[in-house]
XYZ file of C-alpha atoms in Angstrom:
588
model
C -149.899 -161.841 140.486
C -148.502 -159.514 138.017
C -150.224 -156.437 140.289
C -148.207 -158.021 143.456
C -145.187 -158.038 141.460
C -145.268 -153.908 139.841
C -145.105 -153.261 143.755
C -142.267 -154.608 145.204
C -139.554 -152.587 143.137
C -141.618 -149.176 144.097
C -141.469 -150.885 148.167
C -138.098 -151.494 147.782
C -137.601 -147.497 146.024
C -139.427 -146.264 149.316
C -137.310 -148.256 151.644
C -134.323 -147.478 149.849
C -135.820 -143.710 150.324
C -136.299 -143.902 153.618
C -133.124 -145.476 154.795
C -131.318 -142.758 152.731
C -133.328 -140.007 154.386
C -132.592 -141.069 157.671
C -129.008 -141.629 156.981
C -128.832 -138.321 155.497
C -130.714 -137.027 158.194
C -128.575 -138.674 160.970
C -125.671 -137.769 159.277
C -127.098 -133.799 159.336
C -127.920 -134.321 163.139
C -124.281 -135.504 163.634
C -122.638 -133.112 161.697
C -124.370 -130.377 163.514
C -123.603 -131.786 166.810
C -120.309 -132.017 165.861
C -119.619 -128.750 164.615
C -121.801 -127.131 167.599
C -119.790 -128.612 170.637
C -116.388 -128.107 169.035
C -117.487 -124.569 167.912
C -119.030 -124.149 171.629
C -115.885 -125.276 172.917
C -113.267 -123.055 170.491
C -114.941 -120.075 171.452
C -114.339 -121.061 175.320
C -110.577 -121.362 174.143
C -110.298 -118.229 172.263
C -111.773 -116.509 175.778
C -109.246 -118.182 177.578
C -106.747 -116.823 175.523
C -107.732 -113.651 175.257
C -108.052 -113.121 179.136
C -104.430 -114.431 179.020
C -102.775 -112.407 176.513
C -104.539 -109.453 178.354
C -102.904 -110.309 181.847
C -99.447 -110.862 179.934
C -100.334 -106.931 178.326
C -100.747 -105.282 182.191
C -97.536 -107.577 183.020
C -95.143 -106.453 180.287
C -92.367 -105.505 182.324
C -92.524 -108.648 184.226
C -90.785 -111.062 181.582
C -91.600 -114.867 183.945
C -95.375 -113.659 183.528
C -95.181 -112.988 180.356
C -93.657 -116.372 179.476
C -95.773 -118.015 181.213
C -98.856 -116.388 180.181
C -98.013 -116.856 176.369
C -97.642 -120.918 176.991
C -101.263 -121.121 178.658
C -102.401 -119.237 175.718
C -100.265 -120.868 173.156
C -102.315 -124.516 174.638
C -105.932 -122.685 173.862
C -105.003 -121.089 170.949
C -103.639 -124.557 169.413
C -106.723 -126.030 171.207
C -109.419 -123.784 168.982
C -107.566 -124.170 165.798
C -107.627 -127.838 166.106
C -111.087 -127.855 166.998
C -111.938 -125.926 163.760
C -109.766 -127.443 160.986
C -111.175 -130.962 160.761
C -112.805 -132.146 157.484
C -116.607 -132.167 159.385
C -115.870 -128.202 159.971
C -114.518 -127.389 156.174
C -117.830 -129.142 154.790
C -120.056 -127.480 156.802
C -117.953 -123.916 156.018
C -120.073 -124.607 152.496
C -123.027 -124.145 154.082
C -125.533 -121.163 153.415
C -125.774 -118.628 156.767
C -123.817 -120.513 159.005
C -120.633 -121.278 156.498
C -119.261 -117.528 156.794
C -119.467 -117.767 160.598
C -117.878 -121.292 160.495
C -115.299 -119.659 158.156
C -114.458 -116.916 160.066
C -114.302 -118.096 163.657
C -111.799 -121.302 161.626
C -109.609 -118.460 160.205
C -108.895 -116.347 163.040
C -107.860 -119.365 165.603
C -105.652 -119.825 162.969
C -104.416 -116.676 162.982
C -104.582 -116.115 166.720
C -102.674 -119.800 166.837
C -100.118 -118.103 164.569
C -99.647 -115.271 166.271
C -99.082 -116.590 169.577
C -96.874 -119.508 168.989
C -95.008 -118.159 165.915
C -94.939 -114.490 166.930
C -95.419 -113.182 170.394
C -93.282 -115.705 171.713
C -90.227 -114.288 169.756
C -91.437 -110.889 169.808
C -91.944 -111.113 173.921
C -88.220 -112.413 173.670
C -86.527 -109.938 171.366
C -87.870 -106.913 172.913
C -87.315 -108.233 176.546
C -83.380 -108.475 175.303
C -83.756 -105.244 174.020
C -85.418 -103.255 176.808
C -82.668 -104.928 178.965
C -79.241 -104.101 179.352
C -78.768 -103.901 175.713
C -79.755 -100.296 175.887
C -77.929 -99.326 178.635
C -74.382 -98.527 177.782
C -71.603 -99.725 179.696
C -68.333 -97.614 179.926
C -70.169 -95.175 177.791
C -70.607 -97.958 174.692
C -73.707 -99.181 173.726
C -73.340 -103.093 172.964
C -74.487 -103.024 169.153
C -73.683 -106.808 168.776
C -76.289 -108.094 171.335
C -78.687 -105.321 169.561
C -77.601 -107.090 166.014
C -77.912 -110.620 167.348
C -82.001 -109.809 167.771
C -82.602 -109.536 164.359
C -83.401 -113.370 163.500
C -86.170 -113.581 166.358
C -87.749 -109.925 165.820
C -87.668 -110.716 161.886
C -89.401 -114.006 162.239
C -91.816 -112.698 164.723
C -92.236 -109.856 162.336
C -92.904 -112.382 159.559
C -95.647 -113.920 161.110
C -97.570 -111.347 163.124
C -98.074 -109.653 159.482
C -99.076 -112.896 157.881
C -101.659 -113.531 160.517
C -102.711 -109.887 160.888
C -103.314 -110.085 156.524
C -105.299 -113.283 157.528
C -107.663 -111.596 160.032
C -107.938 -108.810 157.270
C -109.159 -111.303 155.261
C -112.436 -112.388 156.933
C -115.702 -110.556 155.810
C -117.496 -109.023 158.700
C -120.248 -107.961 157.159
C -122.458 -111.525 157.474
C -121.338 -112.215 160.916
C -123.438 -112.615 163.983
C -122.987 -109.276 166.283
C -120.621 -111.381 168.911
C -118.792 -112.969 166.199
C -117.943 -109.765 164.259
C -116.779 -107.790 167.913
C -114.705 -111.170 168.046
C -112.884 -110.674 165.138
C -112.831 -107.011 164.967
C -110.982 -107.619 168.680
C -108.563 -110.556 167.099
C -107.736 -107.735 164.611
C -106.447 -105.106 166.863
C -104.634 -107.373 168.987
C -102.811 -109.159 166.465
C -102.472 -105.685 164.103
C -100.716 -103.822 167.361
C -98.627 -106.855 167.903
C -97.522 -106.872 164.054
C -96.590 -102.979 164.130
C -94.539 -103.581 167.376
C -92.581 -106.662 165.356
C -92.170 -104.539 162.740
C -90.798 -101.860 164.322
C -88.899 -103.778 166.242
C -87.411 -105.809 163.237
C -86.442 -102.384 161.769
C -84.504 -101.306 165.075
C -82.436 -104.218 165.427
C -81.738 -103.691 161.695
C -80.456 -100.410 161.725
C -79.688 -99.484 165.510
C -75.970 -101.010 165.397
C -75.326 -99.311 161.720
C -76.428 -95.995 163.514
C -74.572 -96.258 166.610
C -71.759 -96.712 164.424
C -71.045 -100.852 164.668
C -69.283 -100.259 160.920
C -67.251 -97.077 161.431
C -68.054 -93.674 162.247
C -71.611 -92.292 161.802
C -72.175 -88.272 162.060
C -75.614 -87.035 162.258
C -77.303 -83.315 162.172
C -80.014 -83.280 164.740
C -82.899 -80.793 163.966
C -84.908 -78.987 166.993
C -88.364 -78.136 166.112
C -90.115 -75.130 167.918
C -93.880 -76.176 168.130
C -94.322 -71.994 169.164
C -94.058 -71.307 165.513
C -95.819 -73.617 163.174
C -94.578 -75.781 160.261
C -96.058 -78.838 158.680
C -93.926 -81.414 160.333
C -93.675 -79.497 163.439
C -92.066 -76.311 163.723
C -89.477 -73.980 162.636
C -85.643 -75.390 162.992
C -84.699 -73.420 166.136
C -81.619 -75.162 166.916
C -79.112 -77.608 165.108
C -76.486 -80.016 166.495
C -74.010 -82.406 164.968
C -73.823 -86.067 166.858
C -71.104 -88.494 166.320
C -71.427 -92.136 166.789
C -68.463 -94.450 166.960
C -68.630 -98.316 168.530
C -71.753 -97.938 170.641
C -70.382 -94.331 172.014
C -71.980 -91.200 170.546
C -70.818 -87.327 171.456
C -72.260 -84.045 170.887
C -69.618 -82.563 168.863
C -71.277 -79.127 167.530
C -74.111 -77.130 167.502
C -75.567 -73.937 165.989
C -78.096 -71.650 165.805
C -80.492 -70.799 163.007
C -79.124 -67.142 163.291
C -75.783 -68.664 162.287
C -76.648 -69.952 158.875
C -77.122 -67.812 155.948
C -80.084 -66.799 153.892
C -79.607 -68.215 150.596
C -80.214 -65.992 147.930
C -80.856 -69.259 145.546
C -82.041 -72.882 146.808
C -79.587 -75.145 147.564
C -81.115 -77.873 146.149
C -83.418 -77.802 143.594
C -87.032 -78.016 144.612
C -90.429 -79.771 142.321
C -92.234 -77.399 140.801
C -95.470 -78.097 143.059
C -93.573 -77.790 146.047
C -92.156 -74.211 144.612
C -96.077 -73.522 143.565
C -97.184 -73.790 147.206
C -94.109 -72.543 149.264
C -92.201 -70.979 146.757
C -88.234 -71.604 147.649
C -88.386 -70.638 151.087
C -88.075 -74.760 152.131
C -84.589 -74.615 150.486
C -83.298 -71.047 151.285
C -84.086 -70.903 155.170
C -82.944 -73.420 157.778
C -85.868 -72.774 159.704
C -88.437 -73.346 156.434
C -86.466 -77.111 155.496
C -89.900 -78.957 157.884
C -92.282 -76.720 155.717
C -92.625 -79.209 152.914
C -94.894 -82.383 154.930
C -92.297 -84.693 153.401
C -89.099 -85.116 155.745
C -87.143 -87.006 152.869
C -87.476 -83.364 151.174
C -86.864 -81.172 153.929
C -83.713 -83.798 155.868
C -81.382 -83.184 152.474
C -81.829 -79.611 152.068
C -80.635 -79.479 155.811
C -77.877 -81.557 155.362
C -76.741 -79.567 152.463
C -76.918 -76.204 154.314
C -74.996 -77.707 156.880
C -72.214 -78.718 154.826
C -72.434 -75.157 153.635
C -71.841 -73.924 157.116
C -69.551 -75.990 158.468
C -67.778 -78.089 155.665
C -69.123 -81.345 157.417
C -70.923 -84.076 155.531
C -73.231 -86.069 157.994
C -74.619 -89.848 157.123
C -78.418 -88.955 158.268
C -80.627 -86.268 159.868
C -82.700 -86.732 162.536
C -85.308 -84.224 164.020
C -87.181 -83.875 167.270
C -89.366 -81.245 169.194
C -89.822 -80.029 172.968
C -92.372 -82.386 173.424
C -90.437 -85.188 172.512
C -87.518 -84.538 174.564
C -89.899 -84.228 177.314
C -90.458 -87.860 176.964
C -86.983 -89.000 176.851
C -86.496 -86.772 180.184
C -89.108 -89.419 181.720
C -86.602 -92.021 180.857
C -82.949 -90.026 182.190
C -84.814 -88.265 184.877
C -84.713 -84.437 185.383
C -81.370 -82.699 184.115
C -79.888 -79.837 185.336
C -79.103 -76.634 183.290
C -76.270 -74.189 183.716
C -78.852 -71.566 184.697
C -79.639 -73.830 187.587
C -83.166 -74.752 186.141
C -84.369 -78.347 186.553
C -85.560 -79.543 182.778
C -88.370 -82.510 183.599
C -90.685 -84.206 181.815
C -93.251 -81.849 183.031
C -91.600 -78.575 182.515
C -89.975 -79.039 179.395
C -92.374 -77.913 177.025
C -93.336 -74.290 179.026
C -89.878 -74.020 179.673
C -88.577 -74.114 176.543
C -91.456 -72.909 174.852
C -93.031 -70.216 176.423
C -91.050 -69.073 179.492
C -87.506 -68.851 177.798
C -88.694 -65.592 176.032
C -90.113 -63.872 178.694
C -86.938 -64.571 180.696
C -84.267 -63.376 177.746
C -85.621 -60.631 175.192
C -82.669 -61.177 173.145
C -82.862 -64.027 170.732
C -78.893 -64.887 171.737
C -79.587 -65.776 175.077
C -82.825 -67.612 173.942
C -80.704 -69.833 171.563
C -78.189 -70.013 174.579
C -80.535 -71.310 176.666
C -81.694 -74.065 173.809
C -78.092 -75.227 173.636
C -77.586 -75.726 176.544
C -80.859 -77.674 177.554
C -80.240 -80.298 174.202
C -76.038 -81.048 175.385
C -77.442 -81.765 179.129
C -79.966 -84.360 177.876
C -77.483 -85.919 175.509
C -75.005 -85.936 178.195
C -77.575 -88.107 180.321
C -78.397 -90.564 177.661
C -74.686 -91.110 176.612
C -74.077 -91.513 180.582
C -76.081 -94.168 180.440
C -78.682 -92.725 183.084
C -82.263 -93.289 181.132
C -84.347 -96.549 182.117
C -84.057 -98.759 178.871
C -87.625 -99.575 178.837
C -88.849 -96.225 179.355
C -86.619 -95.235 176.575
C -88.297 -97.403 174.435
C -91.417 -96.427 175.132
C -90.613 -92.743 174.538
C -88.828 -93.215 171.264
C -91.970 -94.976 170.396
C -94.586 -92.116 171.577
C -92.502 -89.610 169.399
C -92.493 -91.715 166.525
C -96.257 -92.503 166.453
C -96.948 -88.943 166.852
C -94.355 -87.605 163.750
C -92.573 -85.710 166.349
C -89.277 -87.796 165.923
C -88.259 -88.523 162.395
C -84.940 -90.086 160.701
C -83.802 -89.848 157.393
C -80.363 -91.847 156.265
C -78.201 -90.875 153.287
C -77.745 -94.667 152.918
C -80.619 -95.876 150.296
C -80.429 -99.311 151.889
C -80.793 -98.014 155.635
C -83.688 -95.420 154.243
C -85.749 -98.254 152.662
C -85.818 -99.905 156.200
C -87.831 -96.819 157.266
C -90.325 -97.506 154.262
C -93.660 -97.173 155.638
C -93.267 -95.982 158.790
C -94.023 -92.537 160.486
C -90.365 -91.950 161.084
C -89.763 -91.024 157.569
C -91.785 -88.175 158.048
C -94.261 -88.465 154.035
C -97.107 -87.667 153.260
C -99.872 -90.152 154.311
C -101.108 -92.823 151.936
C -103.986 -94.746 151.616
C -104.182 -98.589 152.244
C -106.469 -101.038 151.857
C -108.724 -100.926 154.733
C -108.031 -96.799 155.238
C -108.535 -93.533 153.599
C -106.238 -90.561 155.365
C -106.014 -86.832 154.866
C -103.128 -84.607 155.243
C -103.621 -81.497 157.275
C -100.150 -79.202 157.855
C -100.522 -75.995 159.596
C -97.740 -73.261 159.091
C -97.529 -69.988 160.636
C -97.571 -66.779 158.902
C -96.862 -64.367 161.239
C -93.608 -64.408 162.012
C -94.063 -64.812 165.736
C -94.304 -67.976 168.699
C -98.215 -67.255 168.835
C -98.515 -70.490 168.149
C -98.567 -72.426 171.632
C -101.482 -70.628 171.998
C -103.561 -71.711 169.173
C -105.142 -75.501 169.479
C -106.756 -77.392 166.575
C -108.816 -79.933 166.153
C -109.828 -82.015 163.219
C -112.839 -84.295 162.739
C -113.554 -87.008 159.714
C -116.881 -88.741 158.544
C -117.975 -90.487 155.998
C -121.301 -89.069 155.289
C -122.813 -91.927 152.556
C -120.956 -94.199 150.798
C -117.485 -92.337 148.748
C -118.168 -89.201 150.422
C -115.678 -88.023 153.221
C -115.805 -84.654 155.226
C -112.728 -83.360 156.690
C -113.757 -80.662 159.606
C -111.053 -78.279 161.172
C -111.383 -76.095 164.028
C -108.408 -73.717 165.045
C -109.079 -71.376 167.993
C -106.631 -68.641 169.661
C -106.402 -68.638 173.343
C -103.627 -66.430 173.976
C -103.788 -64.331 177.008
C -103.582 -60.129 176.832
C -101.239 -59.175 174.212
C -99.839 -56.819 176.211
C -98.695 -59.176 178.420
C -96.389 -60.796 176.151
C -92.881 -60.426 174.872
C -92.681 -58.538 171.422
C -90.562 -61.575 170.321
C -93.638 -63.898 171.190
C -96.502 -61.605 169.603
C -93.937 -60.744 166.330
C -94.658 -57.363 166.938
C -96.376 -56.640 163.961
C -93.617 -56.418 161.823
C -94.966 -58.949 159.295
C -97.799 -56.709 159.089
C -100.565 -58.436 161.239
C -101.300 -57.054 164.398
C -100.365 -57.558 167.592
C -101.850 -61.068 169.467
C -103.328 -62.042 166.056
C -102.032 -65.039 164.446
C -102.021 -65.859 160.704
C -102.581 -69.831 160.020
C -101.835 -71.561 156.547
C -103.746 -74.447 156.813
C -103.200 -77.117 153.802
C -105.336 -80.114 153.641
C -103.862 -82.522 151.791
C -106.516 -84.691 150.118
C -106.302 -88.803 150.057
C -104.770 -90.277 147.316
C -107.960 -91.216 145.248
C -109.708 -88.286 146.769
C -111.533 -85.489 144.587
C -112.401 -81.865 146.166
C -116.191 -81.940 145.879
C -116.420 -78.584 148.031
C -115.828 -76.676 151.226
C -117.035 -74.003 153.631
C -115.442 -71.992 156.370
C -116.564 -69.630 158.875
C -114.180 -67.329 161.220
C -115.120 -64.924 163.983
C -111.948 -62.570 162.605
C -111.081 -61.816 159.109
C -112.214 -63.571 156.146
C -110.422 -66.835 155.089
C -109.113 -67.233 152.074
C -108.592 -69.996 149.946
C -105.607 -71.269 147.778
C -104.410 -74.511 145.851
C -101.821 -77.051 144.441
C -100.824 -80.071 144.662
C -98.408 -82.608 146.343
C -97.424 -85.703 144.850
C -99.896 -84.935 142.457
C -102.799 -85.032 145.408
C -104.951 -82.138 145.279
C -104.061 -79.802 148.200
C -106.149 -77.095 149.370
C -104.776 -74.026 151.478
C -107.073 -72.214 153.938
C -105.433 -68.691 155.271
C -106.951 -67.873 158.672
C -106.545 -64.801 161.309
C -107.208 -64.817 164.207
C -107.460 -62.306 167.372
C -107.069 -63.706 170.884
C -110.303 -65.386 171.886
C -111.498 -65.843 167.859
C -111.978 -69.463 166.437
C -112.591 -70.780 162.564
C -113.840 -73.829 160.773
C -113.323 -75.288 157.857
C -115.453 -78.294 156.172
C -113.879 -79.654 153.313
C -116.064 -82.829 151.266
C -113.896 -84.801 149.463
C -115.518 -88.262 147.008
C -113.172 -91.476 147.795
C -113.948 -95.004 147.766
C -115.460 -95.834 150.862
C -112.975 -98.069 153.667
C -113.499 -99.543 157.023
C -111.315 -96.282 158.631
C -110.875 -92.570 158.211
C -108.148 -91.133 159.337
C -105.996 -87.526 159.095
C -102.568 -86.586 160.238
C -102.272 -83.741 161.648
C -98.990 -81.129 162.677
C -97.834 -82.132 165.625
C -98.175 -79.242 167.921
C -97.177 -78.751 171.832
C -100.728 -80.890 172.633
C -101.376 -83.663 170.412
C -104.107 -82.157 168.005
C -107.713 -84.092 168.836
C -108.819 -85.847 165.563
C -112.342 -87.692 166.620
C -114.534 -89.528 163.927
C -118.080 -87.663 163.819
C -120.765 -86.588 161.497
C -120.614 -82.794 162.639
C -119.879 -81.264 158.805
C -122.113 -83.579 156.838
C -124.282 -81.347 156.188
C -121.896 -78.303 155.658
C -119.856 -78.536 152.545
């Protein structure tokens, strides 16, 4: 009897056992179940939406399909984070393996949900309102008040396009299943384009009405890069104007050549002593040398300065702009016509102005004529109210991305608004998930040679923290002889005729450390030089070259290692190619 009665408690342990095993077990089966079909069926909604936001992309200017492509994927987007918030999901995100993909396919229908319903929605409406008749003037006004009114939706979509792009930033790729990670990596450049567009939205509605003078009367010195002759931010100043905005209206109510300022035999401002180390004063003593320094918040009060000196006017900002540029706001007004009968288009502006202007007029008068005359016809067409709003847009917006339109405001409070952006015209800094170089070209021969020379620039990061910056500049002019002495510069800088001198000066990322470099050059010798820029190291590479010659340049530089490598580059008359390769690994 005892024997009989020592079992029963160890039965009743193994049934107990047993029953919790299988309830554990059914539990585990249930759970996974669970978490399978809903994740099965989240993933079918984030397709959905994605298809959807796609067709509303390709539809843009159609403002019905947009609307009602945003509510159907508003419902699946709201559909997949429901289906991945519930407790069942956030106990199984604990799990070994599967928890990070759990995690990160819960976090970005949040995001997505986010951005569609608390973002693109207002976005889609702001910007519709402004690509509207809110940028086409009426009776020569612009309305500022309907731009003004804007702000609230574009701030809010703003707002939360940034917190859900941070959110998709958040998620670790690196454990994720191949799909899953090409899934997020996708989420993230959606919803990181659509938070830049908010953003710069936000920021236009902000300070378009203060600029078009909604508070009083604005004045503002427009600068005219010449991409012919190299500086970092574009070109030399080749022509200057003076606009004047007033209640939505804006005139063109001087210009000037550089010929008409003086050389200053001191700067007019004073200069830091690493900017006088690498370009001596020349930035603040020429009108063409004030886009040498690659910092436009520099260069935009030196030019406002020597205007005042010239004139006795004090504008509010400076803004600056190249051929190429204006060749995109002619694809919003249309083709213009000059006094000299020629049509300026979208398609000729940049050989016209460029390159054919000084074989047709040998004397630099009638070239600067010529320039004049071109820049009051296109602001005549824009203040007539003749360019497409939306195309207007767009083309303000290509400039910008590619530095060759940048704005600079006298008012601290209106200049912080450009914080960050590529319209302030800085040097490049670092963020979180990107290291960037700096690469400025400036000519040295005293010539337009330059809209015959092409760059291109490669990064890679070869190995963890170590980055290689290659450059490639090549000279494809044609016959020397067959070019102006004004183009050439007619050796009277002392380098020959149809060479071109380059100063090339990489500016190194902001945690970057020179680690080494190597060049080779089918013409003379490079040479090297140094400084630094906002206390970044900056390395100067001097390069000749004859018609037909080419150079490269690797330069290795140790950085902590970040998802993207980037450079900026000089805008020149073609965008310069930057691709992402492994080509100098192996050279510095």
């Amino acid at each position: 009897m005892i024997g009989t009665h020592d079992r029963r408690p160890a039965a009743r342990a193994e049934r107990v056992f047993a029953w919790s095993l299988g309830a554990v077990l059914v539990v585990g089966l249930f759970a996974t179940a669970w978490v399978g079909v809903r994740g099965g069926l989240a993933v079918a909604h984030l397709a959905s939406a994605r298809q959807t936001l796609q067709t509303a992309e390709a539809n843009w200017d159609d403002p019905p399909t947009i609307a009602a492509a945003l509510d159907a994927a508003q419902h699946d987007t709201s559909a997949a984070h429901a289906l991945t918030s519930d407790p069942v999901w956030s106990w199984a995100e604990l799990l070994p393996w599967i928890g990070p993909q759990l995690r990160a396919l819960a976090v970005s229908s949040a995001a997505l949900d986010t951005a569609v319903s608390e973002g693109l929605a207002p976005l889609s409406s702001a910007a519709s309102a402004l690509s509207g008749d809110a940028l086409r003037p009426r009776e020569g006004a612009f309305d500022t008040a309907v731009i003004a009114s804007l702000e609230p939706e574009a701030g809010a979509a703003a707002t939360h396009l940034r917190a859900a792009a941070d959110e998709l930033s958040s998620v670790d790729t690196a454990p994720l299943l191949g799909p899953l990670r090409d899934g997020v990596t996708r989420a993230r450049e959606l919803v990181g384009s659509a938070a830049t567009a908010s953003d710069a939205l936000h920021r236009a509605t902000l300070l378009l009405p203060r600029m078009l003078g909604a508070d009083g009367q604005r004045s503002y010195l427009v600068l005219f890069q010449n991409n012919a002759e190299w500086r970092s931010l574009g070109g030399i100043v080749g022509a200057v104007a003076q606009v004047d905005t007033q209640d939505g209206r804006f005139a063109l109510v001087d210009q000037a050549s550089t010929s008409d300022f003086p050389i200053e035999t001191e700067p007019v401002v004073d200069l830091p002593g690493e900017v006088r180390d690498l370009f001596d004063t020349r930035p603040a003593r020429y009108i063409q040398n004030v886009t040498q320094v690659p910092d436009f918040t520099l260069g935009a009060p030196i030019a406002r300065e020597m205007w005042q000196r010239l004139r006795g006017r004090t504008v509010d900002g400076v803004v600056t702009l190249d051929p190429v540029a204006l060749g995109y706001v002619l694809k919003a007004t249309g083709p213009v016509t000059l006094p000299t009968g020629d049509q300026l288009t979208s398609d000729n502006a940049v050989p016209l102005l460029l390159q054919e202007v000084y074989r047709r007029y040998p004397d630099p008068a009638r070239q600067d004529e010529f320039f004049r005359a071109a820049t009051a016809a296109v602001f005549s067409a824009l203040a007539e109210g003749r360019a497409d709003p939306e195309l207007l847009l767009a083309a303000l917006s290509e400039a910008g991305s590619e530095g060759r339109l940048m704005l600079w405001s006298a008012d601290a409070d209106e200049q912080a608004v450009l914080d960050g952006t590529t319209l302030q015209g800085t040097l490049p800094h670092d963020a979180t998930d990107q290291t960037t170089f700096g690469v400025y070209l400036n000519d040295g021969t005293g010539s337009k040679m330059d809209s015959y020379l092409h760059p291109s620039v490669d990064v890679a990061w070869c190995g963890q923290g170590s980055a290689v910056l290659s450059v490639t500049l090549r000279n494809d002019a044609p016959d020397p002889a067959s070019l102006p002495s004004y183009v050439t510069g007619g050796g009277e800088y002392g380098v020959p005729v149809g060479e071109a001198l380059t100063g090339v000066y990489v500016v190194l990322p902001v945690e970057g450390r020179l680690e080494g470099y190597a060049s080779t050059s089918d013409g003379i010798p490079p040479g090297f030089a140094g400084g630094t820029l906002e206390g970044r190291p900056v390395l100067k590479w001097s390069v000749q070259l004859a018609p037909g010659e080419q150079a490269h340049l690797d330069v290795r530089v140790s950085a902590s290692w970040t998802p993207h490598l980037a450079a900026v580059v000089t805008p020149t008359i073609s965008s310069p190619s930057i691709g992402h390769g492994a080509a100098g690994c192996g050279s510095s």
